[in-house]
Coordinates of C-alpha atoms in Angstrom, one line a residue:
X1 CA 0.0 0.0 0.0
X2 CA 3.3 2.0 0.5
X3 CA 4.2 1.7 -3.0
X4 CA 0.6 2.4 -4.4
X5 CA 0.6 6.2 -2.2
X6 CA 4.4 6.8 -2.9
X7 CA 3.7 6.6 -6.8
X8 CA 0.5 8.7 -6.2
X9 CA 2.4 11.3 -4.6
X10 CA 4.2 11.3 -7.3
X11 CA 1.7 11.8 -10.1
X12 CA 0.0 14.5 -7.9
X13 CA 3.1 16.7 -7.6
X14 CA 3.3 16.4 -11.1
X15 CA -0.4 17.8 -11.9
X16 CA -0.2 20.0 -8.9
X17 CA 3.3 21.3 -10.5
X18 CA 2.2 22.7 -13.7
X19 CA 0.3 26.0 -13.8
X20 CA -1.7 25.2 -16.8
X21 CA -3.3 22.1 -15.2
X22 CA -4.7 23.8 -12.0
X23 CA -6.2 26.1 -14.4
X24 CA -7.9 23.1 -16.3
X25 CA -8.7 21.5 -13.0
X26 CA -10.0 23.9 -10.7
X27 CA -9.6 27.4 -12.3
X28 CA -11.9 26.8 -15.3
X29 CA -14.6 24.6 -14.2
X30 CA -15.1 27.1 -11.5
X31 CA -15.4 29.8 -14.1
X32 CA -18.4 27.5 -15.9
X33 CA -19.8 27.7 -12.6
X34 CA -19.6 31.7 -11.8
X35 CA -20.4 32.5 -15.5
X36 CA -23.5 30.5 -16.3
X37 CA -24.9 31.1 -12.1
X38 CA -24.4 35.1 -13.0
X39 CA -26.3 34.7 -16.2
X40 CA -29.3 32.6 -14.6
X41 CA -29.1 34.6 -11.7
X42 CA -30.5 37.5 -14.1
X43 CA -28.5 40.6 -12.0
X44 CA -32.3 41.7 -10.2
X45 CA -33.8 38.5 -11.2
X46 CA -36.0 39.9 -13.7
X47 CA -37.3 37.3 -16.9
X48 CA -35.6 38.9 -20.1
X49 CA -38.6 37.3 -22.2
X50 CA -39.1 36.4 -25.7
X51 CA -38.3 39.5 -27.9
X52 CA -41.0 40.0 -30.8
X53 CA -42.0 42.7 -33.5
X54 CA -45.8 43.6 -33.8
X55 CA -47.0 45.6 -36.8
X56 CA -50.7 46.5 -36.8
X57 CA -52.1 47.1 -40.5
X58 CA -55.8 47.8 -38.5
X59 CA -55.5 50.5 -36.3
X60 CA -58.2 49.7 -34.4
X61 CA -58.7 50.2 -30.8
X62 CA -59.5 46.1 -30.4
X63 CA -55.7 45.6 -31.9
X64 CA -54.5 48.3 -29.5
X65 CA -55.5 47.2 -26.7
X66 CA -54.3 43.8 -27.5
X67 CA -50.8 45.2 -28.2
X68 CA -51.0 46.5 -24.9
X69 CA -52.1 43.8 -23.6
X70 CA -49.4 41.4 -24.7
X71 CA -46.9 44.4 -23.6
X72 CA -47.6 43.8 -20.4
X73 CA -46.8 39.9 -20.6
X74 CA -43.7 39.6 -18.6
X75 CA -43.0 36.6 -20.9
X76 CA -42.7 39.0 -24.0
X77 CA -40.7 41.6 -25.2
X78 CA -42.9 43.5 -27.6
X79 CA -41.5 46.5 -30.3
X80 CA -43.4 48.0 -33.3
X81 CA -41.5 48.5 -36.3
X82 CA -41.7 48.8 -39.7
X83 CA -42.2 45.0 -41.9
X84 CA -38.9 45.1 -43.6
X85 CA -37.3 46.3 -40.3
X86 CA -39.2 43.7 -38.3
X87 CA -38.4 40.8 -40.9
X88 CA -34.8 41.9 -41.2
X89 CA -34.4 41.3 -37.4
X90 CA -36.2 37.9 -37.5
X91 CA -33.5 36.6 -40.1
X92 CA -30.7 37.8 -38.3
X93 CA -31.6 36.1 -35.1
X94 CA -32.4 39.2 -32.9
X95 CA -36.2 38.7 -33.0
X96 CA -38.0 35.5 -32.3
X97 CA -40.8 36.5 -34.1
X98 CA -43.0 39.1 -36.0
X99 CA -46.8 39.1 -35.6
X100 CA -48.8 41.0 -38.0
X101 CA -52.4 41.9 -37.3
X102 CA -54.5 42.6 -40.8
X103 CA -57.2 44.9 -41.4
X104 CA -60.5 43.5 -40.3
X105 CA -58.8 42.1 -37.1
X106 CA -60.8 44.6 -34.6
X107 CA -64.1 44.1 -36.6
X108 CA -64.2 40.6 -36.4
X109 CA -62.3 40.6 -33.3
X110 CA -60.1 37.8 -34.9
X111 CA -62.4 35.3 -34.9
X112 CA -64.5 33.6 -37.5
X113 CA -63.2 35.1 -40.6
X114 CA -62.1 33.6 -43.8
X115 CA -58.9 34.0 -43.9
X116 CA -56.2 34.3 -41.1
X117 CA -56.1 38.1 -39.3
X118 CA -53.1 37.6 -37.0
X119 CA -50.0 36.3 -38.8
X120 CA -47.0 35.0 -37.1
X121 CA -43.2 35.1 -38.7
X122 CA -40.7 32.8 -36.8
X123 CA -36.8 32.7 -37.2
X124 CA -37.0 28.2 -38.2
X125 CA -34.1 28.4 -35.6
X126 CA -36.5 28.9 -32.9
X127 CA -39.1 26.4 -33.8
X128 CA -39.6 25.5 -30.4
X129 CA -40.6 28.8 -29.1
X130 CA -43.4 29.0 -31.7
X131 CA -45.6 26.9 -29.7
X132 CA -44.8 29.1 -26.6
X133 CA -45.5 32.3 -28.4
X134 CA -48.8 30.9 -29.8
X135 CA -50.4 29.6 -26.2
X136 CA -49.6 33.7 -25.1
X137 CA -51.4 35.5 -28.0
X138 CA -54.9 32.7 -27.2
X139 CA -54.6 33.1 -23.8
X140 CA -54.4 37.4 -24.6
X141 CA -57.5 36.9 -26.7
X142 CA -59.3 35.2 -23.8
X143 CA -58.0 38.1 -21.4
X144 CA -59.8 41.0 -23.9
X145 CA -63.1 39.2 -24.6
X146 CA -63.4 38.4 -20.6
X147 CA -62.8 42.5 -20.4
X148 CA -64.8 43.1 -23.4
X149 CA -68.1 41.4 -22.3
X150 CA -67.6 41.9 -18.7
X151 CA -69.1 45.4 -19.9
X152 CA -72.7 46.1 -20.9
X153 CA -72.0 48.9 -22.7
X154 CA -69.8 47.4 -24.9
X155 CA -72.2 44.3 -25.3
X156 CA -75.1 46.6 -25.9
X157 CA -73.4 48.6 -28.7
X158 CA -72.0 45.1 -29.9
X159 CA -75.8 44.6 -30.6
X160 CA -76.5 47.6 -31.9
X161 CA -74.2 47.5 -34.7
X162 CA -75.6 43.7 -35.4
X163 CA -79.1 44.5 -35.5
X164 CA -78.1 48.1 -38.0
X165 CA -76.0 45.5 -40.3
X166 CA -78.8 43.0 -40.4
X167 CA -80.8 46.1 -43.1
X168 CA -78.1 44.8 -45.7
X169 CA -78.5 40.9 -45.6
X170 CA -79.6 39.3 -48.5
X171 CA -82.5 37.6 -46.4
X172 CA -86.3 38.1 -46.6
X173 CA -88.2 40.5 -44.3
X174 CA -89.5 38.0 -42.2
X175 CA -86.9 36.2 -41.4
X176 CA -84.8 39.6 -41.1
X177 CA -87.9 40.7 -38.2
X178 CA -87.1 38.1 -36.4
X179 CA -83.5 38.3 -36.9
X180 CA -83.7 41.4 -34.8
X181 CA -86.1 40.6 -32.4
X182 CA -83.6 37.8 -31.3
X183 CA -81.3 40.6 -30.9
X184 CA -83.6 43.4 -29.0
X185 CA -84.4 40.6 -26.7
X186 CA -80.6 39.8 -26.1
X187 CA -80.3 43.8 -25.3
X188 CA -83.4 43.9 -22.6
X189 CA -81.5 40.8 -21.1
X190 CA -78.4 43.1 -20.7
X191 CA -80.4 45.8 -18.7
X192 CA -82.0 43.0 -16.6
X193 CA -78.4 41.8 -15.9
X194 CA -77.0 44.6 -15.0
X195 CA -79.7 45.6 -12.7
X196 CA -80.5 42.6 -10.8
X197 CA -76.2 42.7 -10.6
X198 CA -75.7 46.5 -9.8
X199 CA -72.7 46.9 -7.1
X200 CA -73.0 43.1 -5.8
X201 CA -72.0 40.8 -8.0
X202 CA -68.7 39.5 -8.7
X203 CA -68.6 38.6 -12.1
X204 CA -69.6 42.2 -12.7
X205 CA -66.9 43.9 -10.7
X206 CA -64.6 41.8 -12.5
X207 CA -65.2 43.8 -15.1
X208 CA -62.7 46.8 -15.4
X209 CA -60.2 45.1 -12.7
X210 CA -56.9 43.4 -13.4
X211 CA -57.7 40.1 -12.0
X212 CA -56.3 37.4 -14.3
X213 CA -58.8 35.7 -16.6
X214 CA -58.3 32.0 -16.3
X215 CA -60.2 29.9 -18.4
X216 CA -58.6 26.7 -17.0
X217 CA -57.5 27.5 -13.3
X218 CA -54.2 25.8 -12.8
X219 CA -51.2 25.7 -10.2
X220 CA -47.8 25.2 -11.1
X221 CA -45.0 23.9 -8.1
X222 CA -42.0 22.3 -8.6
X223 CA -41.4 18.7 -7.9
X224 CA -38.6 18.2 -5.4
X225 CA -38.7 16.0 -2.6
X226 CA -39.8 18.0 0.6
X227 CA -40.3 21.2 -2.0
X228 CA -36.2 21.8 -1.4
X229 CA -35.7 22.3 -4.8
X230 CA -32.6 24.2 -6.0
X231 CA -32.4 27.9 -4.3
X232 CA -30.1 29.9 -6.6
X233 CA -28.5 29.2 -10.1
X234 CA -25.6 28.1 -8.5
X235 CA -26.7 25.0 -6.9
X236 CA -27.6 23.9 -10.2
X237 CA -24.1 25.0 -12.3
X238 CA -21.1 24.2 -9.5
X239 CA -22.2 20.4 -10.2
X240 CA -21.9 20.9 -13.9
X241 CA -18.6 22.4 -12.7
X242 CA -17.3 19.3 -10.6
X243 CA -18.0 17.4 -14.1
X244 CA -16.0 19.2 -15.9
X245 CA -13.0 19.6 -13.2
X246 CA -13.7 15.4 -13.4
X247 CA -13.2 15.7 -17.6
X248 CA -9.9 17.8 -17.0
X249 CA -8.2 15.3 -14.6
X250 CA -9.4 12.5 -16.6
X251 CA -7.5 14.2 -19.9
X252 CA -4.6 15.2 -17.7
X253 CA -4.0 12.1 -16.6
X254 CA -4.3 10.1 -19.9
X255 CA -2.1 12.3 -21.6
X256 CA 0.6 11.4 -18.7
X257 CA 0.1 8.2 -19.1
X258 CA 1.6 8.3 -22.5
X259 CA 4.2 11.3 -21.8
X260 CA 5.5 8.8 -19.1
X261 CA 5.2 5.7 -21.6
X262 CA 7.2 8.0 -24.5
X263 CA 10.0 9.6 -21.9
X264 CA 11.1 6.2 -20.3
X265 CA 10.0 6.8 -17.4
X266 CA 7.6 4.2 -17.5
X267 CA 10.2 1.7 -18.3
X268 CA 12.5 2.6 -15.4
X269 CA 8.8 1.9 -13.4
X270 CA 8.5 -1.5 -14.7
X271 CA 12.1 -2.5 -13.9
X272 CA 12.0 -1.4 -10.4
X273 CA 11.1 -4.2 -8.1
X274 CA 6.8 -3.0 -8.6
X275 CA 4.7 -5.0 -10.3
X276 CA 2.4 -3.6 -13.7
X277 CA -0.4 -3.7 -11.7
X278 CA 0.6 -1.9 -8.5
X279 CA 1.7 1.3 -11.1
X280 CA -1.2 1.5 -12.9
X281 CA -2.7 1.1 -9.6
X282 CA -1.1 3.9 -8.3
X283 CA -1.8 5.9 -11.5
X284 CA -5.8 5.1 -11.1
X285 CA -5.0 6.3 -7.1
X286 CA -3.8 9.3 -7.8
X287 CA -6.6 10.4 -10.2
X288 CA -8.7 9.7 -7.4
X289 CA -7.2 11.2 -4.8
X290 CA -6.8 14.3 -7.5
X291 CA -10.6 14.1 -8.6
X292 CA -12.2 14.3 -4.6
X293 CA -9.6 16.7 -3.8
X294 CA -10.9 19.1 -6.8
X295 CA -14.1 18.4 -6.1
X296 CA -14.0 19.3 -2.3
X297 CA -12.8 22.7 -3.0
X298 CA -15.1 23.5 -5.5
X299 CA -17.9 22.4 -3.5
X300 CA -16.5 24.9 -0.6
X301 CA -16.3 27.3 -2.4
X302 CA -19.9 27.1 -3.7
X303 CA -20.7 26.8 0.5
X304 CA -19.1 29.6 1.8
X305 CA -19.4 32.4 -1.4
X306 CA -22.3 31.3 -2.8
X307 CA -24.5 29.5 -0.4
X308 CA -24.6 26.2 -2.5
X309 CA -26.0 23.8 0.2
X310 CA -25.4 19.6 1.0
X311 CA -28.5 18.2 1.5
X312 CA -27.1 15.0 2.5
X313 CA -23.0 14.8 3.2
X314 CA -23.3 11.0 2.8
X315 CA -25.2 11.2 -0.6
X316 CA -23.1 14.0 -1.7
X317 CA -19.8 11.8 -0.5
X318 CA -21.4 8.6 -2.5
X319 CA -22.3 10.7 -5.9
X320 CA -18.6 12.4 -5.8
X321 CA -16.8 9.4 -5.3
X322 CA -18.6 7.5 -8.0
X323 CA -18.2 10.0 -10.2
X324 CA -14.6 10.0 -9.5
X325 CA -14.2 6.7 -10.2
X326 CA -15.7 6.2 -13.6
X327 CA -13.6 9.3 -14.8
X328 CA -10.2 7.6 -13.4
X329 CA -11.7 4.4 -15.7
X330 CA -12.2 6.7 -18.3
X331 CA -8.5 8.4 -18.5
X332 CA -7.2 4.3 -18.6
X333 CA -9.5 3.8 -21.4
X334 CA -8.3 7.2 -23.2
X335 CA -4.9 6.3 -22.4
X336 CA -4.3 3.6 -24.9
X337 CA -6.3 5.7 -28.0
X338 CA -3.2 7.0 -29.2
X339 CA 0.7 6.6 -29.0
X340 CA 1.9 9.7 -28.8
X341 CA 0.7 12.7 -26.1
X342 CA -0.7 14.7 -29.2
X343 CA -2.9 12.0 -30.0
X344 CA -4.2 11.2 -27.0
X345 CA -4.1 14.7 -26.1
X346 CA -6.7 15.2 -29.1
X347 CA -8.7 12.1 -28.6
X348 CA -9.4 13.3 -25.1
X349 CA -10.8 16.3 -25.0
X350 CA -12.8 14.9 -28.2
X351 CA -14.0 12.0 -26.2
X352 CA -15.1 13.9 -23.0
X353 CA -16.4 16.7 -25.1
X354 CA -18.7 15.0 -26.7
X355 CA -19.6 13.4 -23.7
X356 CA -20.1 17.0 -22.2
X357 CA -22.2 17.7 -25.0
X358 CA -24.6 15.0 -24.9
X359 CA -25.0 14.6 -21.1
X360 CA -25.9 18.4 -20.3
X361 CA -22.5 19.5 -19.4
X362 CA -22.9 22.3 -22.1
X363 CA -26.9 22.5 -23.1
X364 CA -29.1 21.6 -20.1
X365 CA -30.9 18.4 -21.0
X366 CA -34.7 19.5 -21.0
X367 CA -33.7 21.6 -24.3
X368 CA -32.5 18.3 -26.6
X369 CA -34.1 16.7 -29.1
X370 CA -36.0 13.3 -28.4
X371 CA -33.2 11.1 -30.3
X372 CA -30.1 12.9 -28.0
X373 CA -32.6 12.2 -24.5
X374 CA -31.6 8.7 -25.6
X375 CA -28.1 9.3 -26.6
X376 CA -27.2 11.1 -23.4
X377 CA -28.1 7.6 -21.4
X378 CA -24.6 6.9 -22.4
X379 CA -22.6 9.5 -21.3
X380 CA -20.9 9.6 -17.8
X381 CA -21.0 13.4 -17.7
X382 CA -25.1 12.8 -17.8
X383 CA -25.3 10.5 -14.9
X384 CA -22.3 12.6 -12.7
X385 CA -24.2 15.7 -12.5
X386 CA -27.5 13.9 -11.4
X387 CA -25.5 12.0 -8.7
X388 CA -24.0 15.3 -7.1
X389 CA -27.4 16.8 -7.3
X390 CA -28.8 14.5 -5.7
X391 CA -26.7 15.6 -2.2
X392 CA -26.9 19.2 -3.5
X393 CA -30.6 19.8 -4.0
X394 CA -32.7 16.9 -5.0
X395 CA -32.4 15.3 -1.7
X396 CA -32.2 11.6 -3.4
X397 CA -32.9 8.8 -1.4
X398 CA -30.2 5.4 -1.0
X399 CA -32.8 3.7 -3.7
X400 CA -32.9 7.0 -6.4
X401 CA -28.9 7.1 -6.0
X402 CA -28.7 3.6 -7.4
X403 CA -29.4 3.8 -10.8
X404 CA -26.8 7.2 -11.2
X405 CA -24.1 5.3 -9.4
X406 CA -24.6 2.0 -11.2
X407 CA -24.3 4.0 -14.4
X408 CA -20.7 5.6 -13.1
X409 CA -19.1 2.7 -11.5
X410 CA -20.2 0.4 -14.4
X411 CA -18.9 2.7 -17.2
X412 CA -15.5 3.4 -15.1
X413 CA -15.3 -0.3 -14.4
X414 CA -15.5 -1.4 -18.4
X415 CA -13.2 1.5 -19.4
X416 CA -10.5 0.5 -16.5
X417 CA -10.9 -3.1 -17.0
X418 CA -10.2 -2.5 -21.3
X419 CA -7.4 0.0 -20.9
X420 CA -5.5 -1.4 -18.5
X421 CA -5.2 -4.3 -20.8
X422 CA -4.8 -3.0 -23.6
X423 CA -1.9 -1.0 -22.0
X424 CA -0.6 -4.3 -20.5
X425 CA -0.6 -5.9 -24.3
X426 CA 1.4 -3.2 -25.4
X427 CA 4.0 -3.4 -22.7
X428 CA 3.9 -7.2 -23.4

């Protein structure tokens, strides 16, 4: 066990030694972590919305006041400019969208008209948001008619100009006498309304108030076990930053593997009175002890600047450790993909990128497509972050922590268990 620590002690001096690798290992994942926590942090924590262009061809009061209303949607930005201005933006990327109300869209109130009234322009690039953008102009269109015929008035004069256009169908007189007693009728029912309602009832004063319209009540909660839940951005990116201190070491190491392997030093290893396996083990050790000791630091940090909590030391201790391991198994495997340190240099941070990529390190994973969900099962980077949160924020139990930490410790074991012999062949 001597031998295995003395040869760690080693390697970790030599990490530890070079400027450019505690940058690698601890200075830039710990950038990740301040850069992306500033930017979700939002300075004052104010939404910057979905920037779109309105242009409104109708002029009418009905499509003002539904530019205003969507204005005062926190989840939209909202300009009016010019078409080719507005377009201009969309195709450059700095609009999401442009939405174009036509003449006739206050008359008709933009419903049951031939052809379209509101149309929307979206940058393709942004596909996804188009769904987003359309469930906020419907439920704006809900929030003006609730206004509109919450007042008798308007209803009233609604009727008025029905029962004055009626003179120009193309209908007989009798039918057009009825036609319009339908609608005096509907008129008396207003007065009755708004008598027998006068100063009591609710769904009158609701009228000219701000209270929400909500067709379809619903609450919204996150689901976290005991409602912890994560309570800044940074409890969410300093685990992506322990990945990617875990990606560094793993590269670092693999790449010394092969400097050591190329310079002799290696060699002189092997004829010292150590067996093959007791230096690689010391190798695998020292990544270890290099990965938890990286890992520590980061996560005090996190503690003590920015509040980043441990919901469960033990958990926290299990998810770290596993994750350590499978990226010690990893730097073995990536060890023996090239002969020279350029080479494995490259194939490396190609490797580990990709897997940084596909498992969230880089875009979180709610945003991918359905076909990388599944291709982000394989990557380690994936299950490492969901094994830290779990002590961080998501409060796992023993039984959630199993599948993440199956998943590290059975990649790392497969990648150990082939480089290891592949490197032994070689040295054969």
């Amino acid at each position: 066990m001597g031998i295995l620590f003395t040869l760690a002690v080693k390697d970790l001096r030599i990490l530890f030694r070079e400027k450019s690798s505690i940058f690698w290992v601890l200075g830039f994942p710990l950038m990740i972590a301040l850069f992306f926590g500033t930017i979700f942090s939002g300075g004052d924590g104010e939404v910057s919305g979905m920037k779109i262009a309105v242009i409104d061809e109708d002029q009418s009061d009905y499509s003002k006041d539904y530019i205003d209303e969507i204005s005062s949607l926190s989840a939209l930005r909202v300009s009016q400019m010019s078409r080719d201005s507005a377009e201009a933006k969309v195709r450059q990327g700095k609009l999401s969208a442009v939405v174009t109300f036509k003449k006739g869209f206050g008359q008709s109130l933009g419903m049951f008209s031939d052809e379209p009234l509101m149309e929307i322009g979206i940058d393709p690039a942004r596909r996804l948001t188009a769904g987003y953008l359309q469930g906020l102009l419907t439920r704006s269109h809900f929030t003006l008619l609730h206004k509109r015929y919450m007042n008798f008035d308007t209803w009233r004069g609604d009727l008025d100009s029905l029962s004055a256009g009626m003179e120009t169908w193309d209908i007989d007189e009798e039918t057009k006498s009825s036609a319009q007693k339908v609608v005096g009728s509907l008129k008396d029912f207003t007065y009755n309304i708004e008598e027998k309602t006068s100063g009591a009832s609710d769904w009158a004063d609701t009228a000219g108030s701000d209270e929400q319209f909500n067709l379809f009540p619903m609450k919204m909660t996150a689901i976290t076990n005991d409602d912890i839940g994560p309570r800044s951005p940074f409890e969410i990116t300093f685990p992506s930053s322990l990945l990617w201190a875990l990606i560094g070491i793993s590269a670092a190491f693999a790449v010394s593997i092969v400097k050591e392997r190329t310079a002799g030093t290696f060699l002189r290893l092997r004829i010292a009175p150590i067996s093959r396996g007791q230096i690689l083990a010391g190798k695998g050790l020292a990544a270890f002890l290099a990965s938890t000791i990286v890992c520590i630091v980061l996560l005090g940090i996190g503690n003590i600047a920015f509040g980043v909590r441990v919901s469960d030391p033990v958990i926290l201790a299990i998810g770290v450790i596993s994750a350590a391991f499978c990226f010690v198994g990893l730097s073995m495997l990536i060890s023996v993909l090239g002969k020279t340190e350029e080479s494995v240099g490259g194939a490396a941070w190609g490797v580990l990128m990709v897997a940084a990529m596909t498992g969230g390190g880089m875009i979180p994973v709610m945003f991918m497509p359905s076909w990388l969900l599944t291709v982000s099962h394989a990557s380690p980077v994936k299950w490492g972050i969901l094994a830290i949160e779990g002590g961080v924020w998501r409060n796992f139990s023993y039984t959630e922590m199993m599948l993440p930490v199956g998943m590290l410790v059975g990649i790392g074991a497969v990648s150990f268990i082939v480089g290891t012999t592949i490197l032994a062949k070689r040295d054969a």
